[in-house]
């Protein structure tokens, strides 16, 4: 378990180093996950060493949302004060996301039709 956790943390650290070095506008852990995915694609045998630990972490993933929920509860009054702005932002961003997704799907479908 310790080597698997160390592997995950090393890839997160590598992601942070890459982001800091290149000034990328992406979170370091996301880059670390991409690097880990690359390793797993190139060397599938690595998966056996980290799979039990990763499955254990994923089973308890909901616990990681507790701090976020506590933060929401601490700022409940502020959320109530700004409910209209938050609601408008949620609705507008949802509509924009749906429109962009639909446009992308139409574009991809047209592109697939052109290919033999």
Backbone as a printed PyTorch tensor [residue, N CA C, xyz], in Angstrom:
tensor([[[  0.8180,  -1.1990,   0.0000],
         [  0.0000,   0.0000,   0.0000],
         [  0.8630,   1.2640,   0.0000]],

        [[  1.9220,   1.2670,   0.7730],
         [  2.8010,   2.4440,   0.8340],
         [  3.4540,   2.7110,  -0.5230]],

        [[  3.9860,   1.6810,  -1.2020],
         [  4.5590,   1.9640,  -2.5270],
         [  3.5300,   2.5020,  -3.5220]],

        [[  2.2930,   2.0190,  -3.4550],
         [  1.2570,   2.4980,  -4.3640],
         [  0.9250,   3.9630,  -4.0670]],

        [[  0.7850,   4.3020,  -2.7840],
         [  0.5280,   5.7010,  -2.4180],
         [  1.7040,   6.5840,  -2.8140]],

        [[  2.9070,   6.0690,  -2.6230],
         [  4.0900,   6.8300,  -3.0220],
         [  4.0940,   7.0620,  -4.5310]],

        [[  3.6900,   6.0600,  -5.2790],
         [  3.6180,   6.2090,  -6.7440],
         [  2.6310,   7.3040,  -7.1150]],

        [[  1.4540,   7.2850,  -6.5160],
         [  0.4470,   8.3040,  -6.8030],
         [  0.9530,   9.7010,  -6.4440]],

        [[  1.5910,   9.8200,  -5.2880],
         [  2.0960,  11.1290,  -4.8560],
         [  3.2600,  11.6010,  -5.7210]],

        [[  4.0910,  10.6760,  -6.1760],
         [  5.2020,  11.0560,  -7.0560],
         [  4.6570,  11.5910,  -8.3810]],

        [[  3.6130,  10.9570,  -8.9060],
         [  3.0410,  11.4560, -10.1530],
         [  2.3450,  12.7940,  -9.9510]],

        [[  1.7290,  12.9880,  -8.7910],
         [  1.1410,  14.2950,  -8.5060],
         [  2.2400,  15.3540,  -8.4160]],

        [[  3.3440,  15.0200,  -7.7710],
         [  4.4750,  15.9430,  -7.6740],
         [  5.0500,  16.2400,  -9.0550]],

        [[  5.1840,  15.2160,  -9.8810],
         [  5.6960,  15.4350, -11.2350],
         [  4.7660,  16.3720, -12.0150]],

        [[  3.4700,  16.1900, -11.8370],
         [  2.5160,  17.0740, -12.4850],
         [  2.6680,  18.5130, -12.0210]],

        [[  2.8500,  18.6990, -10.7210],
         [  3.0520,  20.0420, -10.1790],
         [  4.3300,  20.6700, -10.7390]],

        [[  5.3860,  19.8780, -10.8370],
         [  6.6590,  20.3780, -11.3600],
         [  6.5030,  20.7930, -12.8190]],

        [[  5.8240,  19.9670, -13.6040],
         [  5.6170,  20.2910, -15.0220],
         [  4.8110,  21.5830, -15.1530]],

        [[  3.7370,  21.7050, -14.3700],
         [  2.8910,  22.9040, -14.4510],
         [  3.6690,  24.1470, -14.0370]],

        [[  4.4280,  24.0420, -12.9570],
         [  5.2130,  25.2010, -12.4940],
         [  6.3150,  25.5530, -13.4950]],

        [[  6.9450,  24.5450, -14.0640],
         [  8.0460,  24.7930, -14.9960],
         [  7.5730,  25.4280, -16.2950]],

        [[  6.4500,  24.9400, -16.8040],
         [  5.9620,  25.4130, -18.0970],
         [  4.9220,  26.5210, -17.9810]],

        [[  4.4720,  26.7970, -16.7700],
         [  3.4620,  27.8330, -16.5790],
         [  2.1210,  27.4740, -17.2020]],

        [[  1.7730,  26.2090, -17.1690],
         [  0.5190,  25.7510, -17.7750],
         [ -0.6860,  26.1660, -16.9280]],

        [[ -1.8040,  26.4920, -17.5630],
         [ -3.0020,  26.8710, -16.8070],
         [ -3.8550,  25.6460, -16.4410]],

        [[ -3.2040,  24.5720, -16.0270],
         [ -3.8660,  23.3140, -15.6850],
         [ -3.4030,  22.9130, -14.2950]],

        [[ -4.2860,  22.3600, -13.4750],
         [ -3.8400,  21.9070, -12.1490],
         [ -2.7800,  20.8090, -12.2520]],

        [[ -1.8190,  20.8560, -11.3760],
         [ -0.7440,  19.8650, -11.3590],
         [ -1.2300,  18.4270, -11.2320]],

        [[ -2.2120,  18.1530, -10.3480],
         [ -2.6820,  16.7750, -10.2420],
         [ -3.2890,  16.2470, -11.5380]],

        [[ -3.8750,  17.1080, -12.3440],
         [ -4.4360,  16.6620, -13.6250],
         [ -3.3020,  16.2330, -14.5590]],

        [[ -2.2370,  17.0070, -14.6000],
         [ -1.0780,  16.6400, -15.4200],
         [ -0.4550,  15.3590, -14.8760]],

        [[ -0.3960,  15.2340, -13.5460],
         [  0.1240,  14.0160, -12.9390],
         [ -0.6910,  12.7920, -13.3270]],

        [[ -2.0160,  12.9390, -13.3560],
         [ -2.8710,  11.8320, -13.7810],
         [ -2.6280,  11.4790, -15.2410]],

        [[ -2.4140,  12.4880, -16.0670],
         [ -2.1200,  12.2250, -17.4800],
         [ -0.7960,  11.4690, -17.6080]],

        [[  0.1770,  11.8520, -16.8150],
         [  1.4590,  11.1450, -16.8340],
         [  1.3010,   9.7040, -16.3500]],

        [[  0.4930,   9.5160, -15.3030],
         [  0.2410,   8.1670, -14.7980],
         [ -0.4920,   7.3310, -15.8420]],

        [[ -1.4550,   7.9300, -16.5240],
         [ -2.1590,   7.2210, -17.5910],
         [ -1.1940,   6.8030, -18.6910]],

        [[ -0.2710,   7.6920, -19.0280],
         [  0.7360,   7.3650, -20.0450],
         [  1.5680,   6.1700, -19.6040]],

        [[  1.9830,   6.1660, -18.3410],
         [  2.7490,   5.0370, -17.8220],
         [  1.9400,   3.7510, -17.8960]],

        [[  0.6680,   3.8260, -17.5150],
         [ -0.1620,   2.6170, -17.5180],
         [ -0.4150,   2.0980, -18.9270]],

        [[ -0.4740,   2.9980, -19.8950],
         [ -0.6480,   2.5620, -21.2840],
         [  0.6350,   1.9030, -21.7870]],

        [[  1.7800,   2.4900, -21.4380],
         [  3.0570,   1.9540, -21.9060],
         [  3.4750,   0.6970, -21.1510]],

        [[  3.1460,   0.6330, -19.8710],
         [  3.5170,  -0.5240, -19.0400],
         [  2.3100,  -0.9810, -18.2380]],

        [[  1.4140,  -1.7600, -18.8350],
         [  0.1900,  -2.1940, -18.1440],
         [  0.4470,  -3.0010, -16.8700]],

        [[  1.6070,  -3.6020, -16.7490],
         [  1.9130,  -4.3920, -15.5540],
         [  1.9500,  -3.5270, -14.2980]],

        [[  2.1580,  -2.2420, -14.4530],
         [  2.2010,  -1.3200, -13.3160],
         [  0.8600,  -1.2670, -12.6060]],

        [[ -0.2120,  -1.4980, -13.3300],
         [ -1.5540,  -1.4090, -12.7660],
         [ -1.7490,  -2.3760, -11.6120]],

        [[ -1.1800,  -3.5700, -11.7170],
         [ -1.3490,  -4.5750, -10.6650],
         [ -0.8240,  -4.0900,  -9.3220]],

        [[  0.2210,  -3.2890,  -9.3500],
         [  0.8080,  -2.8020,  -8.1040],
         [  0.0100,  -1.7160,  -7.4160]],

        [[ -0.7260,  -0.9310,  -8.1750],
         [ -1.4510,   0.1910,  -7.5590],
         [ -2.9610,  -0.0300,  -7.4930]],

        [[ -3.4690,  -1.0560,  -8.1750],
         [ -4.9220,  -1.2480,  -8.2770],
         [ -5.6150,  -1.4110,  -6.9240]],

        [[ -5.1500,  -2.2630,  -6.0040],
         [ -5.8710,  -2.4060,  -4.7240],
         [ -5.9450,  -1.0910,  -3.9380]],

        [[ -4.8640,  -0.3480,  -3.9280],
         [ -4.8540,   0.9200,  -3.1930],
         [ -5.7760,   1.9350,  -3.8450]],

        [[ -5.7390,   2.0220,  -5.1600],
         [ -6.5870,   2.9700,  -5.8830],
         [ -8.0540,   2.6120,  -5.6930]],

        [[ -8.3890,   1.3210,  -5.7310],
         [ -9.7800,   0.9230,  -5.5170],
         [-10.2390,   1.2970,  -4.1100]],

        [[ -9.3600,   1.1340,  -3.1330],
         [ -9.6990,   1.5410,  -1.7650],
         [ -9.9470,   3.0370,  -1.6540]],

        [[ -9.1230,   3.8210,  -2.3250],
         [ -9.3220,   5.2760,  -2.3140],
         [-10.6290,   5.6560,  -2.9920]],

        [[-10.9320,   5.0140,  -4.1070],
         [-12.1620,   5.3280,  -4.8290],
         [-13.4070,   4.9310,  -4.0470]],

        [[-13.3280,   3.8680,  -3.2560],
         [-14.4700,   3.4560,  -2.4500],
         [-14.8140,   4.5070,  -1.3910]],

        [[-13.8240,   5.2600,  -0.9490],
         [-14.0410,   6.2580,   0.0950],
         [-13.9300,   7.6840,  -0.4400]],

        [[-14.1030,   7.8410,  -1.7350],
         [-13.9820,   9.1500,  -2.3700],
         [-14.9810,  10.1560,  -1.8080]],

        [[-16.1560,   9.6850,  -1.4210],
         [-17.1820,  10.6030,  -0.9120],
         [-16.7160,  11.3370,   0.3410]],

        [[-15.8030,  10.7660,   1.0920],
         [-15.2880,  11.4490,   2.2880],
         [-14.5390,  12.7310,   1.9390]],

        [[-13.9960,  12.7990,   0.7230],
         [-13.2590,  13.9850,   0.3250],
         [-14.1770,  15.1820,   0.0910]],

        [[-15.4920,  14.9340,  -0.0260],
         [-16.4350,  16.0180,  -0.2250],
         [-16.8900,  16.6370,   1.0990]],

        [[-16.5610,  16.0250,   2.2250],
         [-16.9760,  16.5540,   3.5240],
         [-16.4190,  17.9610,   3.7620]],

        [[-15.1370,  18.2340,   3.5300],
         [-14.6480,  19.6130,   3.7470],
         [-15.3690,  20.6380,   2.8740]],

        [[-15.6990,  20.2790,   1.6510],
         [-16.4240,  21.1980,   0.7780],
         [-17.8150,  21.4740,   1.3370]],

        [[-18.4740,  20.4440,   1.8290],
         [-19.8100,  20.6240,   2.4070],
         [-19.7560,  21.4880,   3.6550]],

        [[-18.7200,  21.3200,   4.4570],
         [-18.5620,  22.1590,   5.6570],
         [-18.3450,  23.6090,   5.2460]],

        [[-17.5630,  23.8350,   4.2100],
         [-17.3460,  25.1950,   3.7210],
         [-18.6330,  25.8370,   3.2400]],

        [[-19.4670,  25.0520,   2.5600],
         [-20.7560,  25.5740,   2.1020],
         [-21.6200,  25.9530,   3.2980]],

        [[-21.6280,  25.1080,   4.3120],
         [-22.4450,  25.3950,   5.4920],
         [-21.9460,  26.6390,   6.2270]],

        [[-20.6490,  26.8600,   6.2400],
         [-20.1050,  28.0410,   6.9210],
         [-20.4540,  29.3240,   6.1700]],

        [[-20.6460,  29.2460,   4.8760],
         [-20.9360,  30.4300,   4.0720],
         [-22.3730,  30.4210,   3.5550]],

        [[-23.2560,  29.7650,   4.2720],
         [-24.6450,  29.6430,   3.8340],
         [-25.3230,  31.0010,   3.7130]],

        [[-25.0470,  31.9140,   4.6410],
         [-25.6490,  33.2450,   4.5880],
         [-25.2050,  33.9810,   3.3150]],

        [[-23.9320,  33.9040,   3.0060],
         [-23.4180,  34.5670,   1.8010],
         [-24.0310,  33.9530,   0.5400]],

        [[-24.1650,  32.6350,   0.5320],
         [-24.7990,  31.9770,  -0.6070],
         [-26.2420,  32.4440,  -0.7630]],

        [[-26.9300,  32.6220,   0.3500],
         [-28.2980,  33.1260,   0.3000],
         [-28.3530,  34.5450,  -0.2210]],

        [[-27.3930,  35.3700,   0.1950],
         [-27.3490,  36.7700,  -0.2560],
         [-27.0880,  36.8680,  -1.7630]],

        [[-26.3420,  35.9450,  -2.2840],
         [-25.9600,  35.9880,  -3.6990],
         [-26.6290,  34.8820,  -4.5130]],

        [[-27.7790,  34.4220,  -4.0450],
         [-28.4740,  33.3070,  -4.6940],
         [-28.8540,  33.6350,  -6.1410]],

        [[-29.3100,  34.8560,  -6.3860],
         [-29.7180,  35.2200,  -7.7430],
         [-28.5400,  35.1580,  -8.7060]],

        [[-27.4110,  35.7400,  -8.3160],
         [-26.2290,  35.7250,  -9.1810],
         [-25.7340,  34.2950,  -9.4030]],

        [[-25.7350,  33.4990,  -8.3520],
         [-25.2960,  32.1100,  -8.4780],
         [-26.2520,  31.3390,  -9.3840]],

        [[-27.5540,  31.5390,  -9.1990],
         [-28.5430,  30.8570, -10.0300],
         [-28.4220,  31.2260, -11.4960]],

        [[-28.2450,  32.5250, -11.7710],
         [-28.0900,  32.9720, -13.1660],
         [-26.8220,  32.3840, -13.7690]],

        [[-25.7380,  32.4040, -13.0110],
         [-24.4720,  31.8480, -13.5120],
         [-24.6190,  30.3580, -13.8120]],

        [[-25.3110,  29.6290, -12.9550],
         [-25.5080,  28.1990, -13.1860],
         [-26.3470,  27.9390, -14.4330]],

        [[-27.4270,  28.6910, -14.5830],
         [-28.3030,  28.4800, -15.7390],
         [-27.5810,  28.8530, -17.0310]],

        [[-26.9380,  30.0180, -17.0430],
         [-26.2490,  30.4670, -18.2560],
         [-25.1110,  29.5080, -18.6170]],

        [[-24.3180,  29.1110, -17.6310],
         [-23.2020,  28.2150, -17.9370],
         [-23.7010,  26.8460, -18.4050]],

        [[-24.8230,  26.3900, -17.8660],
         [-25.3950,  25.1180, -18.3260],
         [-25.8550,  25.2340, -19.7720]],

        [[-26.5350,  26.3160, -20.1030],
         [-26.9990,  26.5140, -21.4800],
         [-25.8370,  26.6440, -22.4590]],

        [[-24.7950,  27.3820, -22.0710],
         [-23.6130,  27.5190, -22.9320],
         [-22.9520,  26.1550, -23.1310]],

        [[-22.8310,  25.3970, -22.0560],
         [-22.2180,  24.0660, -22.1520],
         [-23.0250,  23.1550, -23.0690]],

        [[-24.3350,  23.1950, -22.9480],
         [-25.1810,  22.3690, -23.8080],
         [-25.0620,  22.7980, -25.2630]],

        [[-25.0250,  24.1070, -25.5160],
         [-24.9130,  24.6080, -26.8880],
         [-23.5680,  24.2130, -27.5010]],

        [[-22.4970,  24.3740, -26.7340],
         [-21.1650,  24.0160, -27.2450],
         [-21.0730,  22.5100, -27.4840]],

        [[-21.6540,  21.7180, -26.5950],
         [-21.6430,  20.2670, -26.7780],
         [-22.4160,  19.8720, -28.0270]],

        [[-23.5700,  20.4960, -28.2350],
         [-24.3650,  20.1890, -29.4310],
         [-23.6230,  20.6010, -30.6960]],

        [[-23.0270,  21.7860, -30.6840],
         [-22.2710,  22.2490, -31.8430],
         [-21.1070,  21.3040, -32.1430]],

        [[-20.4120,  20.8770, -31.0890],
         [-19.2900,  19.9550, -31.2700],
         [-19.7720,  18.6280, -31.8480]],

        [[-20.8960,  18.1330, -31.3600],
         [-21.4340,  16.8750, -31.8690],
         [-21.8130,  16.9900, -33.3450]],

        [[-22.4620,  18.0790, -33.7080],
         [-22.8300,  18.2910, -35.1130],
         [-21.5850,  18.3810, -35.9790]],

        [[-20.5780,  19.1130, -35.5110],
         [-19.3260,  19.2590, -36.2610],
         [-18.6490,  17.9080, -36.4460]],

        [[-18.6130,  17.0980, -35.3700],
         [-17.9820,  15.7770, -35.4670],
         [-18.7620,  14.8540, -36.3920]],

        [[-20.0890,  14.9350, -36.3350],
         [-20.8930,  14.0850, -37.2180],
         [-20.6720,  14.4530, -38.6790]],

        [[-20.5820,  15.7460, -38.9860],
         [-20.2990,  16.1710, -40.3590],
         [-18.9130,  15.7110, -40.7830]],

        [[-17.9730,  15.8170, -39.8740],
         [-16.6000,  15.4120, -40.1920],
         [-16.5160,  13.9060, -40.4410]],

        [[-17.2700,  13.1300, -39.6860],
         [-17.2710,  11.6700, -39.8710],
         [-17.8980,  11.2890, -41.2110]],

        [[-18.8980,  12.0660, -41.6650],
         [-19.5390,  11.7890, -42.9490],
         [-18.5950,  12.0180, -44.1090]],

        [[-17.6690,  12.9670, -43.9930],
         [-16.7420,  13.2840, -45.0760],
         [-15.6670,  12.2240, -45.2430]],

        [[-15.3430,  11.5170, -44.1810],
         [-14.2780,  10.5220, -44.2550],
         [-14.7980,   9.2460, -44.9070]],

        [[-13.9500,   8.5860, -45.6930],
         [-14.3850,   7.3410, -46.3700],
         [-14.5460,   6.1880, -45.4120]]])
